[in-house]
């Protein structure tokens, strides 16, 4: 069954530590995205990638980094520079090669908390 | 600057009646709009979309209406069912040459049995 897998579902980080969130898709989608959701707010775009080895900053990229070495994988690192990392993180992908007018498909998210 | 706004944080509707969720946008360059449904602790699920060349799109119980002059879209669910209880997000594509989507803050729908 095709889909997007995010792991882990819950993650705890100590102050000053970097942590990496995993996102894998087997939908053969070219484009992948990372969003952050805070209570009472919509999804805010952190980074996105339209093709392998290329990615662009979204609206709130500070304190985050990504890589896109493989089409299937788009890991997000939350660095110690991110001052308020506690949030629900969502990864998505879309079939951008077919058309720009394609919906994004989402994983089930990772909830990151600071100890 | 909230480019996509959902001004009603919550909505309650009786089972079998119509649910109407609203969304306003400010950027006239938006040309593709989507609605997503989200249950707690899960990712959003795509429901229905509409491009700016249309003013209505239907899929089963779900219909999306687009009023470009008012920069307003709405999602109608008829008839509403208890399983429709979730948070609904509208999103807009940020224009040609980009694959970015701007999301609203969501409306929590509760369908009462």
JSON list of C-alpha atoms in Angstrom, two decimals, chain A residues 33-38 41-48 56-66 76-79 81-90, chain B residues 1-2 100-102:
[
{"chain": "A", "resi": 33, "resn": "UNK", "atom": "CA", "xyz": [7.26, 19.09, 2.16]},
{"chain": "A", "resi": 34, "resn": "UNK", "atom": "CA", "xyz": [7.65, 19.65, 5.88]},
{"chain": "A", "resi": 35, "resn": "UNK", "atom": "CA", "xyz": [5.03, 21.56, 7.88]},
{"chain": "A", "resi": 36, "resn": "UNK", "atom": "CA", "xyz": [4.71, 22.52, 11.50]},
{"chain": "A", "resi": 37, "resn": "UNK", "atom": "CA", "xyz": [1.37, 22.75, 13.30]},
{"chain": "A", "resi": 38, "resn": "UNK", "atom": "CA", "xyz": [0.89, 24.59, 16.58]},
{"chain": "A", "resi": 41, "resn": "UNK", "atom": "CA", "xyz": [-2.79, 27.58, 13.96]},
{"chain": "A", "resi": 42, "resn": "UNK", "atom": "CA", "xyz": [-2.73, 26.31, 10.44]},
{"chain": "A", "resi": 43, "resn": "UNK", "atom": "CA", "xyz": [0.08, 24.34, 8.87]},
{"chain": "A", "resi": 44, "resn": "UNK", "atom": "CA", "xyz": [3.18, 26.42, 8.30]},
{"chain": "A", "resi": 45, "resn": "UNK", "atom": "CA", "xyz": [5.71, 25.41, 5.67]},
{"chain": "A", "resi": 46, "resn": "UNK", "atom": "CA", "xyz": [9.26, 24.76, 6.90]},
{"chain": "A", "resi": 47, "resn": "UNK", "atom": "CA", "xyz": [11.02, 23.38, 3.81]},
{"chain": "A", "resi": 48, "resn": "UNK", "atom": "CA", "xyz": [10.05, 21.83, 0.51]},
{"chain": "A", "resi": 56, "resn": "UNK", "atom": "CA", "xyz": [13.89, 25.52, -0.75]},
{"chain": "A", "resi": 57, "resn": "UNK", "atom": "CA", "xyz": [13.12, 27.31, 2.49]},
{"chain": "A", "resi": 58, "resn": "UNK", "atom": "CA", "xyz": [9.53, 27.75, 3.44]},
{"chain": "A", "resi": 59, "resn": "UNK", "atom": "CA", "xyz": [8.07, 30.43, 5.68]},
{"chain": "A", "resi": 60, "resn": "UNK", "atom": "CA", "xyz": [9.67, 29.29, 8.96]},
{"chain": "A", "resi": 61, "resn": "UNK", "atom": "CA", "xyz": [12.96, 27.60, 8.03]},
{"chain": "A", "resi": 62, "resn": "UNK", "atom": "CA", "xyz": [15.11, 29.13, 10.78]},
{"chain": "A", "resi": 63, "resn": "UNK", "atom": "CA", "xyz": [16.46, 26.49, 13.16]},
{"chain": "A", "resi": 64, "resn": "UNK", "atom": "CA", "xyz": [15.70, 23.62, 10.77]},
{"chain": "A", "resi": 65, "resn": "UNK", "atom": "CA", "xyz": [17.67, 21.76, 8.10]},
{"chain": "A", "resi": 66, "resn": "UNK", "atom": "CA", "xyz": [16.77, 19.13, 5.51]},
{"chain": "A", "resi": 76, "resn": "UNK", "atom": "CA", "xyz": [14.07, 17.08, 8.85]},
{"chain": "A", "resi": 77, "resn": "UNK", "atom": "CA", "xyz": [16.60, 18.05, 11.52]},
{"chain": "A", "resi": 78, "resn": "UNK", "atom": "CA", "xyz": [15.43, 20.31, 14.31]},
{"chain": "A", "resi": 79, "resn": "UNK", "atom": "CA", "xyz": [18.57, 22.03, 15.52]},
{"chain": "A", "resi": 81, "resn": "UNK", "atom": "CA", "xyz": [18.93, 26.96, 17.17]},
{"chain": "A", "resi": 82, "resn": "UNK", "atom": "CA", "xyz": [15.17, 26.39, 16.98]},
{"chain": "A", "resi": 83, "resn": "UNK", "atom": "CA", "xyz": [13.98, 28.19, 20.11]},
{"chain": "A", "resi": 84, "resn": "UNK", "atom": "CA", "xyz": [10.48, 26.79, 20.27]},
{"chain": "A", "resi": 85, "resn": "UNK", "atom": "CA", "xyz": [10.59, 23.30, 18.75]},
{"chain": "A", "resi": 86, "resn": "UNK", "atom": "CA", "xyz": [7.64, 21.77, 20.60]},
{"chain": "A", "resi": 87, "resn": "UNK", "atom": "CA", "xyz": [5.03, 21.15, 17.89]},
{"chain": "A", "resi": 88, "resn": "UNK", "atom": "CA", "xyz": [3.36, 18.60, 15.65]},
{"chain": "A", "resi": 89, "resn": "UNK", "atom": "CA", "xyz": [5.41, 18.04, 12.49]},
{"chain": "A", "resi": 90, "resn": "UNK", "atom": "CA", "xyz": [3.83, 16.85, 9.26]},
{"chain": "B", "resi": 1, "resn": "UNK", "atom": "CA", "xyz": [-0.31, 38.38, 7.41]},
{"chain": "B", "resi": 2, "resn": "UNK", "atom": "CA", "xyz": [-2.82, 35.56, 7.12]},
{"chain": "B", "resi": 100, "resn": "UNK", "atom": "CA", "xyz": [3.71, 25.96, -2.07]},
{"chain": "B", "resi": 101, "resn": "UNK", "atom": "CA", "xyz": [0.35, 25.79, -0.35]},
{"chain": "B", "resi": 102, "resn": "UNK", "atom": "CA", "xyz": [-0.92, 28.28, 2.22]}
]
